[in-house]
């Protein structure tokens, strides 16, 4: 087919705006509506659900949304493609069929299988912590591509349910089905993958979580509309939203989302490696951004696998330190707690103290006069982090620093998860489309593969000529967006004009990045340069420990790491200010 394919998004995560499915179906023209419900943490949540109920393991919210909207989608001939199947796509597909029968809506429901490798990989590497033994996997899933989705749609499915596919596959699959693309159409597929990456986080591309949100009328940002992409036969796309909805779509919001949770110039997926250094963005009218020029390469010979397992047990106590002598108060309670740490069922394998100086001198409120001292403990044994430990903290209530209190009562601790990324050969994954009538269609592997390699750093623009500078926050001249990938984080930073880019490209080196964010000084930081976007992308290895579920730091998904960077002061040329 040659017509434009309109693909919308109604969910960026499990728990996103419930009404978005209806809003997207009623707000304007659509051909396909997608929903992304899965994330690394979500897979762990669904795995724990399945431990309690073997019939669970999928995003139940989607069923409730569909109950309100299935008739609408059928009336408007909108196909729905979601990864809400999670760990049990067959179960969700059956539940959708029962719902459709109850509502009297004729719809063919297909699903995609092959991602679940849990049985084939029951155990994983031992933890690095002393005494930790390997624990079985709760969920081990390969990231599949879009051709299973395409096969379902080509066979007439009105609803396609998947488990773990790449987020962008929810868009590239429908595009491949609509335009008849094959596995070797790398440039076209890459364009659709970039469009899928832009849509996958919902309102984040229409003004949500945007660094320069103060440039826009607050009323426009109160309720951003969800995005859609008009995809053309050559893979070019226009990102926009339904008329009259809130939010903003401009080159800045699209740049921010393009940099989100990516790394270098090669954005690898199961079907194609998209070259982010070839992406060209241009304003195509109000709330319309054209995305073109995307080049694609053969995908890697392996598939990414996400493995979620229980890492052990965790507990936390937050001591409140108010007023004067905060450092000495912290030292006193730490020394008092050492006795409990050493005797409560054996010292925990990991003990971490963090003093957070939220206090200020001569504060007008008690809260702003207070700092927090956080004690976090982890261990494979629940008893090592249980009530004996937190109870010991409470026993100090009348025997420690003046003003002693804690933020929450003692608890028994809770299990935490660990996310691990690995890679497996493609021939070990049986990708299949399962049709409404029960037929199974094997999805062939791509005809070629290419080992992923870093792109050499391109030439930098000429630096700005010397001139007067002023100490000011980086965020006055640069935007940023950050996010998590397992234990790593990425921070994408971009300039909005050529002069700011000339300065940024030379000033913000990996070493400068570490200086501005002291928490990263001991870590590996890799800088990637994307001149066509006037952007730098930094990957900070290991900053999130064992991933979001392990809650290794204050901001466990690194969502605000970029905003911290923008708040840091450095010498900026006055010409830019």
Coordinates of C-alpha atoms in Angstrom, one line a residue:
X1 CA 0.0 0.0 0.0
X2 CA 1.1 3.6 -0.6
X3 CA -1.1 5.7 1.6
X4 CA 0.1 7.3 4.8
X5 CA -0.2 5.1 7.9
X6 CA -1.4 6.9 11.0
X7 CA -0.1 5.1 14.2
X8 CA -1.0 6.5 17.6
X9 CA 0.1 5.6 21.1
X10 CA -2.1 5.3 24.2
X11 CA 0.3 4.1 26.9
X12 CA 3.9 4.7 27.7
X13 CA 4.0 2.5 30.8
X14 CA 1.9 0.2 33.0
X15 CA -0.1 2.8 34.9
X16 CA -0.3 5.5 32.3
X17 CA -3.4 7.7 31.8
X18 CA -6.4 5.3 31.8
X19 CA -8.5 7.5 29.5
X20 CA -5.8 7.8 26.8
X21 CA -7.2 4.8 24.8
X22 CA -10.6 6.5 24.4
X23 CA -9.0 9.9 23.8
X24 CA -6.9 8.6 20.9
X25 CA -9.9 6.7 19.4
X26 CA -12.2 9.7 19.5
X27 CA -9.7 12.6 18.9
X28 CA -9.0 12.1 15.2
X29 CA -8.1 9.8 12.4
X30 CA -6.0 6.7 13.2
X31 CA -5.3 3.4 11.5
X32 CA -3.4 1.6 14.3
X33 CA -3.3 2.3 18.0
X34 CA -0.4 1.0 20.1
X35 CA 0.3 0.7 23.8
X36 CA 3.6 0.2 25.6
X37 CA 3.0 -1.4 29.0
X38 CA 6.3 -3.0 29.7
X39 CA 9.5 -1.9 31.3
X40 CA 12.3 -3.7 33.2
X41 CA 10.6 -3.1 36.5
X42 CA 7.2 -4.0 35.1
X43 CA 8.4 -7.5 34.0
X44 CA 9.4 -8.1 37.6
X45 CA 6.0 -6.9 38.9
X46 CA 4.2 -9.2 36.5
X47 CA 6.5 -12.1 37.4
X48 CA 5.6 -11.7 41.0
X49 CA 1.9 -11.6 40.1
X50 CA 2.4 -14.9 38.2
X51 CA 4.0 -16.5 41.3
X52 CA 0.7 -15.9 43.1
X53 CA -1.6 -16.8 40.1
X54 CA -0.2 -18.8 37.2
X55 CA -3.0 -17.4 35.0
X56 CA -1.8 -13.8 35.6
X57 CA 1.3 -12.2 34.2
X58 CA -0.3 -9.6 31.9
X59 CA -1.3 -5.9 32.3
X60 CA -4.9 -6.2 33.5
X61 CA -5.4 -2.4 33.0
X62 CA -5.5 -3.0 29.3
X63 CA -8.5 -5.2 29.6
X64 CA -10.4 -2.6 31.6
X65 CA -9.5 0.0 29.0
X66 CA -10.6 -2.2 26.2
X67 CA -13.9 -3.0 27.8
X68 CA -14.8 0.7 27.3
X69 CA -13.3 1.1 23.9
X70 CA -13.4 -2.2 21.9
X71 CA -16.7 -1.2 20.2
X72 CA -15.2 2.2 19.3
X73 CA -12.1 0.7 17.8
X74 CA -14.2 -1.7 15.7
X75 CA -16.5 1.0 14.5
X76 CA -13.6 3.2 13.4
X77 CA -11.6 0.2 11.9
X78 CA -8.7 1.0 14.2
X79 CA -6.4 -2.0 14.8
X80 CA -4.8 -2.3 18.3
X81 CA -1.3 -3.5 18.9
X82 CA 0.0 -3.7 22.5
X83 CA 2.7 -5.5 24.5
X84 CA 0.4 -5.8 27.5
X85 CA 0.7 -9.6 27.2
X86 CA 3.8 -9.3 29.4
X87 CA 4.7 -12.8 30.6
X88 CA 1.4 -14.3 29.3
X89 CA 0.4 -13.0 25.9
X90 CA -1.7 -16.2 25.2
X91 CA -3.6 -15.6 28.4
X92 CA -4.3 -12.0 27.6
X93 CA -5.4 -12.9 24.0
X94 CA -7.9 -15.4 25.4
X95 CA -9.2 -12.8 27.9
X96 CA -9.7 -10.3 25.1
X97 CA -11.6 -12.9 23.1
X98 CA -13.9 -13.6 26.0
X99 CA -14.4 -9.9 26.5
X100 CA -15.2 -9.4 22.8
X101 CA -17.8 -12.3 22.9
X102 CA -19.4 -10.8 26.0
X103 CA -19.6 -7.4 24.3
X104 CA -20.8 -8.8 21.0
X105 CA -17.9 -7.2 19.1
X106 CA -16.5 -9.3 16.2
X107 CA -12.8 -9.1 16.3
X108 CA -9.9 -11.4 15.5
X109 CA -7.3 -11.6 18.2
X110 CA -3.7 -12.8 17.5
X111 CA -0.7 -12.9 19.7
X112 CA 3.1 -13.3 19.4
X113 CA 5.2 -15.9 21.2
X114 CA 8.8 -16.9 21.5
X115 CA 10.2 -14.3 23.8
X116 CA 9.9 -16.3 27.0
X117 CA 13.2 -18.0 27.7
X118 CA 12.7 -18.5 31.4
X119 CA 12.6 -22.3 31.3
X120 CA 15.7 -22.4 29.1
X121 CA 17.7 -20.1 31.4
X122 CA 16.5 -21.0 34.9
X123 CA 19.6 -19.7 36.8
X124 CA 22.0 -16.9 36.4
X125 CA 25.3 -15.6 37.6
X126 CA 26.1 -15.4 41.2
X127 CA 25.8 -12.0 42.9
X128 CA 29.1 -10.2 43.4
X129 CA 28.2 -9.8 47.1
X130 CA 30.0 -12.2 49.5
X131 CA 27.8 -15.2 50.5
X132 CA 25.2 -14.6 47.7
X133 CA 24.2 -17.7 45.8
X134 CA 22.6 -17.8 42.4
X135 CA 18.8 -17.5 42.4
X136 CA 16.5 -18.7 39.8
X137 CA 15.1 -16.4 37.1
X138 CA 11.6 -15.1 37.6
X139 CA 11.4 -13.9 34.0
X140 CA 13.9 -14.2 31.2
X141 CA 12.7 -12.7 27.9
X142 CA 14.2 -11.9 24.6
X143 CA 13.4 -8.7 22.8
X144 CA 11.6 -9.7 19.6
X145 CA 11.2 -7.6 16.5
X146 CA 8.1 -6.4 14.6
X147 CA 7.7 -9.1 12.0
X148 CA 5.6 -11.3 14.2
X149 CA 3.2 -8.4 14.7
X150 CA 3.3 -7.8 10.9
X151 CA 2.3 -11.4 10.2
X152 CA -0.7 -11.2 12.6
X153 CA -1.9 -8.0 10.9
X154 CA -1.4 -9.4 7.4
X155 CA -3.6 -12.3 8.4
X156 CA -6.4 -10.0 9.4
X157 CA -6.0 -9.6 13.2
X158 CA -7.8 -6.6 14.6
X159 CA -6.0 -6.9 17.9
X160 CA -2.4 -8.1 18.4
X161 CA -1.1 -8.9 21.8
X162 CA 2.7 -9.4 22.4
X163 CA 5.0 -10.1 25.3
X164 CA 8.5 -8.7 25.3
X165 CA 9.2 -7.1 22.0
X166 CA 11.3 -4.0 21.4
X167 CA 9.3 -1.0 22.2
X168 CA 9.7 0.4 18.7
X169 CA 8.4 -2.9 17.2
X170 CA 4.9 -1.9 18.1
X171 CA 5.1 0.7 15.3
X172 CA 7.6 -0.9 12.9
X173 CA 5.5 -4.1 12.8
X174 CA 2.3 -2.4 11.6
X175 CA 4.3 -0.3 9.1
X176 CA 5.9 -3.4 7.6
X177 CA 2.5 -5.0 7.3
X178 CA 0.9 -1.9 5.7
X179 CA 3.6 -1.1 3.2
X180 CA 4.7 -4.7 2.5
X181 CA 8.3 -4.1 3.7
X182 CA 10.5 -7.2 4.0
X183 CA 13.3 -8.0 6.4
X184 CA 15.9 -6.4 4.1
X185 CA 14.2 -3.0 3.8
X186 CA 16.6 -1.5 6.4
X187 CA 16.3 2.2 5.6
X188 CA 12.4 2.0 5.7
X189 CA 12.5 -0.1 8.8
X190 CA 14.9 2.2 10.5
X191 CA 12.6 5.2 9.9
X192 CA 9.7 3.3 11.4
X193 CA 11.9 2.2 14.4
X194 CA 12.8 5.8 15.1
X195 CA 9.1 6.8 14.8
X196 CA 8.3 4.0 17.2
X197 CA 11.0 5.1 19.7
X198 CA 9.5 8.6 19.6
X199 CA 6.0 7.3 20.3
X200 CA 6.8 4.7 22.9
X201 CA 6.8 6.9 25.9
X202 CA 3.5 8.6 25.1
X203 CA 3.2 12.2 26.3
X204 CA 6.9 12.5 26.8
X205 CA 7.2 13.6 23.1
X206 CA 4.3 16.0 23.3
X207 CA 5.7 18.2 26.0
X208 CA 5.8 15.9 29.1
X209 CA 9.0 15.9 31.2
X210 CA 10.5 18.6 28.8
X211 CA 13.5 20.6 29.9
X212 CA 12.3 23.9 28.4
X213 CA 8.7 23.5 29.6
X214 CA 8.8 27.1 30.9
X215 CA 8.9 28.4 27.3
X216 CA 5.3 27.3 26.9
X217 CA 1.9 28.3 28.3
X218 CA 1.4 26.2 31.4
X219 CA -2.2 25.6 30.4
X220 CA -1.0 23.8 27.3
X221 CA 1.1 21.4 29.4
X222 CA -1.5 20.6 32.0
X223 CA -2.7 17.6 30.1
X224 CA -0.6 16.8 27.0
X225 CA -2.2 14.9 24.3
X226 CA -0.8 11.5 23.3
X227 CA 1.3 11.3 20.1
X228 CA 0.8 9.8 16.7
X229 CA 3.1 9.4 13.7
X230 CA 2.1 9.7 10.0
X231 CA 4.4 7.1 8.4
X232 CA 5.1 7.2 4.7
X233 CA 6.1 4.4 2.4
X234 CA 9.8 5.4 2.4
X235 CA 10.0 5.3 6.2
X236 CA 9.7 9.1 6.6
X237 CA 7.4 10.2 9.4
X238 CA 5.7 13.2 10.8
X239 CA 5.2 13.2 14.6
X240 CA 2.1 15.1 15.7
X241 CA -1.0 14.8 18.0
X242 CA -4.7 15.0 17.6
X243 CA -6.1 18.5 16.9
X244 CA -7.2 20.4 20.0
X245 CA -5.3 18.3 22.5
X246 CA -2.9 19.7 25.0
X247 CA 0.9 19.7 24.9
X248 CA 3.5 20.7 22.3
X249 CA 5.2 18.9 19.5
X250 CA 8.3 20.8 18.3
X251 CA 11.9 20.0 17.3
X252 CA 12.9 20.3 21.0
X253 CA 10.4 17.8 22.4
X254 CA 11.2 15.4 19.6
X255 CA 14.9 15.8 20.1
X256 CA 14.5 15.1 23.9
X257 CA 12.6 11.9 23.3
X258 CA 15.0 10.8 20.5
X259 CA 17.9 10.9 23.0
X260 CA 15.9 9.1 25.8
X261 CA 17.4 5.8 26.8
X262 CA 19.7 5.5 23.9
X263 CA 23.5 5.3 23.6
X264 CA 25.6 5.8 20.5
X265 CA 24.9 6.6 16.9
X266 CA 23.8 3.0 16.3
X267 CA 20.4 2.2 17.8
X268 CA 20.3 -1.6 17.6
X269 CA 17.0 -3.5 17.4
X270 CA 15.9 -7.1 16.5
X271 CA 15.1 -6.1 12.9
X272 CA 17.4 -3.3 12.0
X273 CA 20.1 -1.0 13.5
X274 CA 19.0 2.6 13.0
X275 CA 21.6 5.2 12.6
X276 CA 20.6 8.0 14.9
X277 CA 23.4 10.2 13.4
X278 CA 21.4 10.3 10.2
X279 CA 18.1 11.5 11.6
X280 CA 17.0 15.0 10.4
X281 CA 14.3 16.9 12.3
X282 CA 12.4 19.9 11.0
X283 CA 9.3 21.8 12.0
X284 CA 6.5 20.9 9.5
X285 CA 3.8 23.2 10.9
X286 CA 2.2 23.7 14.3
X287 CA 2.7 20.6 16.4
X288 CA 4.2 18.7 13.5
X289 CA 7.8 17.6 13.3
X290 CA 9.1 15.8 10.2
X291 CA 11.6 12.9 10.8
X292 CA 13.6 11.9 7.7
X293 CA 16.9 10.8 6.4
X294 CA 17.1 7.8 8.7
X295 CA 19.5 5.1 7.4
X296 CA 19.4 1.5 8.5
X297 CA 21.9 -1.3 8.8
X298 CA 21.5 -5.1 9.3
X299 CA 20.7 -5.9 12.9
X300 CA 23.2 -7.6 15.3
X301 CA 23.6 -11.4 15.1
X302 CA 22.2 -11.8 18.7
X303 CA 19.0 -10.8 20.5
X304 CA 19.0 -8.8 23.7
X305 CA 17.6 -10.7 26.7
X306 CA 16.3 -9.2 29.9
X307 CA 16.5 -11.3 33.0
X308 CA 14.7 -10.5 36.2
X309 CA 15.5 -12.4 39.4
X310 CA 15.2 -11.8 43.1
X311 CA 18.4 -10.3 44.4
X312 CA 17.8 -10.6 48.1
X313 CA 16.1 -8.6 50.8
X314 CA 16.2 -4.9 51.6
X315 CA 15.3 -2.6 54.5
X316 CA 15.7 1.1 55.2
X317 CA 15.6 3.5 58.1
X318 CA 15.6 7.3 57.6
X319 CA 16.8 9.3 60.6
X320 CA 15.7 13.0 60.8
X321 CA 18.5 15.4 62.0
X322 CA 17.2 18.9 62.8
X323 CA 19.0 22.1 63.5
X324 CA 22.6 22.4 64.6
X325 CA 25.4 19.9 64.6
X326 CA 24.0 17.7 61.9
X327 CA 27.3 16.0 61.1
X328 CA 27.9 15.2 64.7
X329 CA 24.4 13.9 65.2
X330 CA 24.9 11.7 62.2
X331 CA 28.2 10.3 63.5
X332 CA 26.6 9.6 66.9
X333 CA 23.7 7.5 65.6
X334 CA 25.9 5.7 63.1
X335 CA 28.2 4.6 65.9
X336 CA 25.2 3.5 68.0
X337 CA 23.7 1.5 65.1
X338 CA 27.0 -0.4 64.5
X339 CA 26.2 -2.7 67.5
X340 CA 22.9 -3.7 65.9
X341 CA 24.4 -4.1 62.4
X342 CA 27.0 -6.5 63.9
X343 CA 24.7 -8.6 66.0
X344 CA 21.3 -8.7 64.4
X345 CA 21.4 -12.2 62.8
X346 CA 24.8 -11.4 61.4
X347 CA 25.9 -8.2 59.6
X348 CA 24.0 -7.6 56.4
X349 CA 26.1 -8.2 53.2
X350 CA 25.6 -4.6 52.2
X351 CA 25.3 -1.5 54.5
X352 CA 25.0 1.9 53.0
X353 CA 24.7 5.3 54.8
X354 CA 23.7 8.5 53.0
X355 CA 23.5 11.9 54.6
X356 CA 21.3 14.2 52.6
X357 CA 21.8 17.8 53.6
X358 CA 18.3 19.2 52.9
X359 CA 18.7 21.5 55.9
X360 CA 19.4 25.2 55.6
X361 CA 20.6 27.8 58.3
X362 CA 18.0 29.9 60.2
X363 CA 15.2 27.9 58.5
X364 CA 11.6 29.3 58.6
X365 CA 10.1 25.8 59.0
X366 CA 11.2 22.7 60.9
X367 CA 11.2 20.6 57.7
X368 CA 13.6 23.0 56.0
X369 CA 15.8 22.9 59.1
X370 CA 16.2 19.1 58.8
X371 CA 18.5 16.7 57.0
X372 CA 18.0 13.0 56.4
X373 CA 20.4 10.2 57.3
X374 CA 19.4 7.1 55.3
X375 CA 20.5 3.6 56.3
X376 CA 19.9 1.0 53.6
X377 CA 20.8 -2.7 54.2
X378 CA 20.6 -5.7 51.8
X379 CA 21.2 -9.4 52.3
X380 CA 20.1 -12.7 50.8
X381 CA 18.7 -13.6 54.2
X382 CA 15.5 -11.9 55.2
X383 CA 16.4 -12.2 58.9
X384 CA 19.6 -10.1 58.4
X385 CA 17.6 -7.1 57.4
X386 CA 14.5 -7.7 59.5
X387 CA 12.7 -6.1 62.5
X388 CA 15.7 -6.7 64.8
X389 CA 17.6 -4.1 62.8
X390 CA 14.9 -1.5 62.4
X391 CA 13.8 -2.2 66.0
X392 CA 17.3 -1.3 67.2
X393 CA 16.9 2.1 65.5
X394 CA 13.7 2.8 67.4
X395 CA 15.2 1.7 70.7
X396 CA 17.5 4.7 70.3
X397 CA 14.6 7.1 70.5
X398 CA 15.4 8.3 74.0
X399 CA 19.1 7.6 74.0
X400 CA 20.6 9.3 70.9
X401 CA 20.9 12.8 69.4
X402 CA 18.6 15.6 70.4
X403 CA 15.4 15.7 68.3
X404 CA 15.6 12.0 67.4
X405 CA 12.9 10.7 65.2
X406 CA 12.6 8.6 62.0
X407 CA 10.4 8.9 58.9
X408 CA 8.6 5.6 59.2
X409 CA 8.1 2.9 61.8
X410 CA 10.2 -0.2 61.7
X411 CA 9.5 -2.8 59.1
X412 CA 10.5 -6.4 58.4
X413 CA 12.2 -5.6 55.0
X414 CA 11.1 -6.7 51.6
X415 CA 12.5 -8.6 48.6
X416 CA 14.1 -6.7 45.8
X417 CA 14.7 -7.5 42.2
X418 CA 17.8 -7.5 39.9
X419 CA 17.7 -6.8 36.2
X420 CA 20.4 -8.3 34.0
X421 CA 20.9 -7.8 30.3
X422 CA 22.4 -10.6 28.2
X423 CA 22.5 -11.6 24.5
X424 CA 21.6 -14.9 22.9
X425 CA 22.0 -16.3 19.4
X426 CA 18.9 -15.8 17.2
X427 CA 18.6 -19.5 16.4
X428 CA 17.8 -20.1 20.1
X429 CA 14.6 -18.0 19.9
X430 CA 11.5 -19.4 18.2
X431 CA 9.6 -16.2 17.1
X432 CA 6.0 -17.1 16.2
X433 CA 2.7 -15.4 15.2
X434 CA -0.2 -17.2 16.7
X435 CA -3.4 -16.4 14.8
X436 CA -7.0 -16.3 16.0
X437 CA -7.7 -19.7 14.5
X438 CA -4.8 -21.3 16.3
X439 CA -2.4 -21.4 13.3
X440 CA 1.2 -20.7 14.1
X441 CA 3.4 -18.9 11.6
X442 CA 7.2 -19.0 12.2
X443 CA 8.9 -15.6 11.8
X444 CA 12.1 -16.0 9.9
X445 CA 15.3 -14.4 11.1
X446 CA 16.7 -11.4 9.1
X447 CA 18.6 -12.3 5.9
X448 CA 21.8 -10.6 7.1
X449 CA 23.3 -9.5 10.4
X450 CA 26.1 -7.1 11.3
X451 CA 28.2 -7.1 14.5
X452 CA 27.5 -3.9 16.4
X453 CA 30.4 -1.5 16.5
X454 CA 30.8 2.0 17.8
X455 CA 30.8 4.9 15.2
X456 CA 34.0 6.9 15.4
X457 CA 33.5 10.4 16.9
X458 CA 32.7 12.8 14.0
X459 CA 34.6 16.1 13.6
X460 CA 33.5 18.8 16.1
X461 CA 32.3 22.2 14.9
X462 CA 34.8 25.1 15.2
X463 CA 34.8 26.4 18.8
X464 CA 33.4 29.8 19.7
X465 CA 35.9 32.6 19.6
X466 CA 37.2 33.7 23.1
X467 CA 35.0 36.3 24.9
X468 CA 33.7 37.2 28.3
X469 CA 32.0 34.4 30.4
X470 CA 29.5 34.3 33.2
X471 CA 29.0 31.7 35.9
X472 CA 25.6 30.3 35.3
X473 CA 23.6 27.0 35.1
X474 CA 24.2 24.8 32.1
X475 CA 20.4 24.5 31.6
X476 CA 20.2 28.1 30.4
X477 CA 21.7 27.0 27.1
X478 CA 21.2 23.3 26.9
X479 CA 18.4 20.8 27.4
X480 CA 18.7 17.3 28.8
X481 CA 16.8 14.1 29.3
X482 CA 17.9 11.0 31.2
X483 CA 16.8 7.5 31.9
X484 CA 17.8 4.0 32.9
X485 CA 19.0 0.9 31.0
X486 CA 19.6 -1.8 33.6
X487 CA 22.3 -0.6 35.9
X488 CA 23.5 2.1 33.5
X489 CA 22.0 5.5 32.8
X490 CA 22.1 7.8 29.8
X491 CA 22.0 11.6 29.8
X492 CA 21.2 13.2 26.4
X493 CA 22.2 16.9 26.2
X494 CA 21.3 19.1 23.3
X495 CA 21.7 22.7 22.2
X496 CA 19.0 24.7 20.5
X497 CA 21.2 26.8 18.1
X498 CA 24.5 26.5 16.3
X499 CA 26.5 28.8 18.5
X500 CA 25.4 27.0 21.7
X501 CA 26.3 23.7 20.0
X502 CA 29.8 25.0 19.1
X503 CA 30.4 25.7 22.7
X504 CA 28.7 22.6 24.2
X505 CA 30.6 20.2 21.9
X506 CA 33.9 21.4 23.2
X507 CA 33.0 22.2 26.8
X508 CA 31.0 19.2 27.9
X509 CA 33.6 16.4 27.7
X510 CA 33.2 13.1 29.6
X511 CA 35.7 14.5 32.2
X512 CA 33.7 17.7 32.6
X513 CA 30.6 15.6 33.0
X514 CA 32.2 13.8 35.9
X515 CA 33.3 17.0 37.5
X516 CA 29.7 18.4 37.3
X517 CA 28.1 15.2 38.7
X518 CA 30.5 14.0 41.5
X519 CA 28.5 10.8 42.0
X520 CA 29.8 9.7 38.6
X521 CA 33.5 10.4 39.2
X522 CA 34.5 6.8 39.9
X523 CA 32.4 5.4 37.0
X524 CA 33.0 4.9 33.3
X525 CA 31.3 7.7 31.3
X526 CA 31.2 7.3 27.5
X527 CA 30.4 10.3 25.4
X528 CA 28.6 10.0 22.0
X529 CA 28.4 12.9 19.5
X530 CA 25.4 13.5 17.3
X531 CA 26.0 16.6 15.3
X532 CA 22.8 16.5 13.2
X533 CA 20.9 16.8 16.5
X534 CA 23.3 19.2 18.0
X535 CA 23.5 16.7 20.8
X536 CA 25.8 14.7 23.1
X537 CA 24.7 11.5 24.7
X538 CA 26.5 10.3 27.9
X539 CA 26.2 6.7 29.1
X540 CA 27.1 6.3 32.8
X541 CA 28.0 2.7 33.5
X542 CA 26.9 1.2 36.8
X543 CA 25.4 4.3 38.4
X544 CA 22.1 2.4 39.1
X545 CA 23.7 -0.7 40.6
X546 CA 21.6 -3.7 39.8
X547 CA 18.8 -1.8 38.2
X548 CA 15.7 0.1 39.2
X549 CA 14.2 -2.7 41.3
X550 CA 17.3 -2.8 43.5
X551 CA 16.8 0.9 44.4
X552 CA 20.5 1.5 44.6
X553 CA 20.2 5.3 44.7
X554 CA 17.9 8.2 45.5
X555 CA 16.7 8.4 41.9
X556 CA 16.6 4.7 40.9
X557 CA 15.7 5.2 37.3
X558 CA 17.9 8.3 36.7
X559 CA 14.9 10.3 35.5
X560 CA 16.3 13.5 37.1
X561 CA 20.0 13.0 36.4
X562 CA 19.8 15.3 33.4
X563 CA 18.0 18.0 35.4
X564 CA 20.7 17.8 38.0
X565 CA 23.3 18.3 35.3
X566 CA 21.4 21.3 33.9
X567 CA 21.4 22.9 37.4
X568 CA 25.1 22.8 37.7
X569 CA 27.1 26.1 37.2
X570 CA 30.0 26.6 34.9
X571 CA 31.5 29.4 32.9
X572 CA 29.3 30.1 29.9
X573 CA 30.0 32.6 27.2
X574 CA 28.0 35.8 27.7
X575 CA 27.1 35.8 24.0
X576 CA 25.0 32.7 24.6
X577 CA 23.3 34.2 27.7

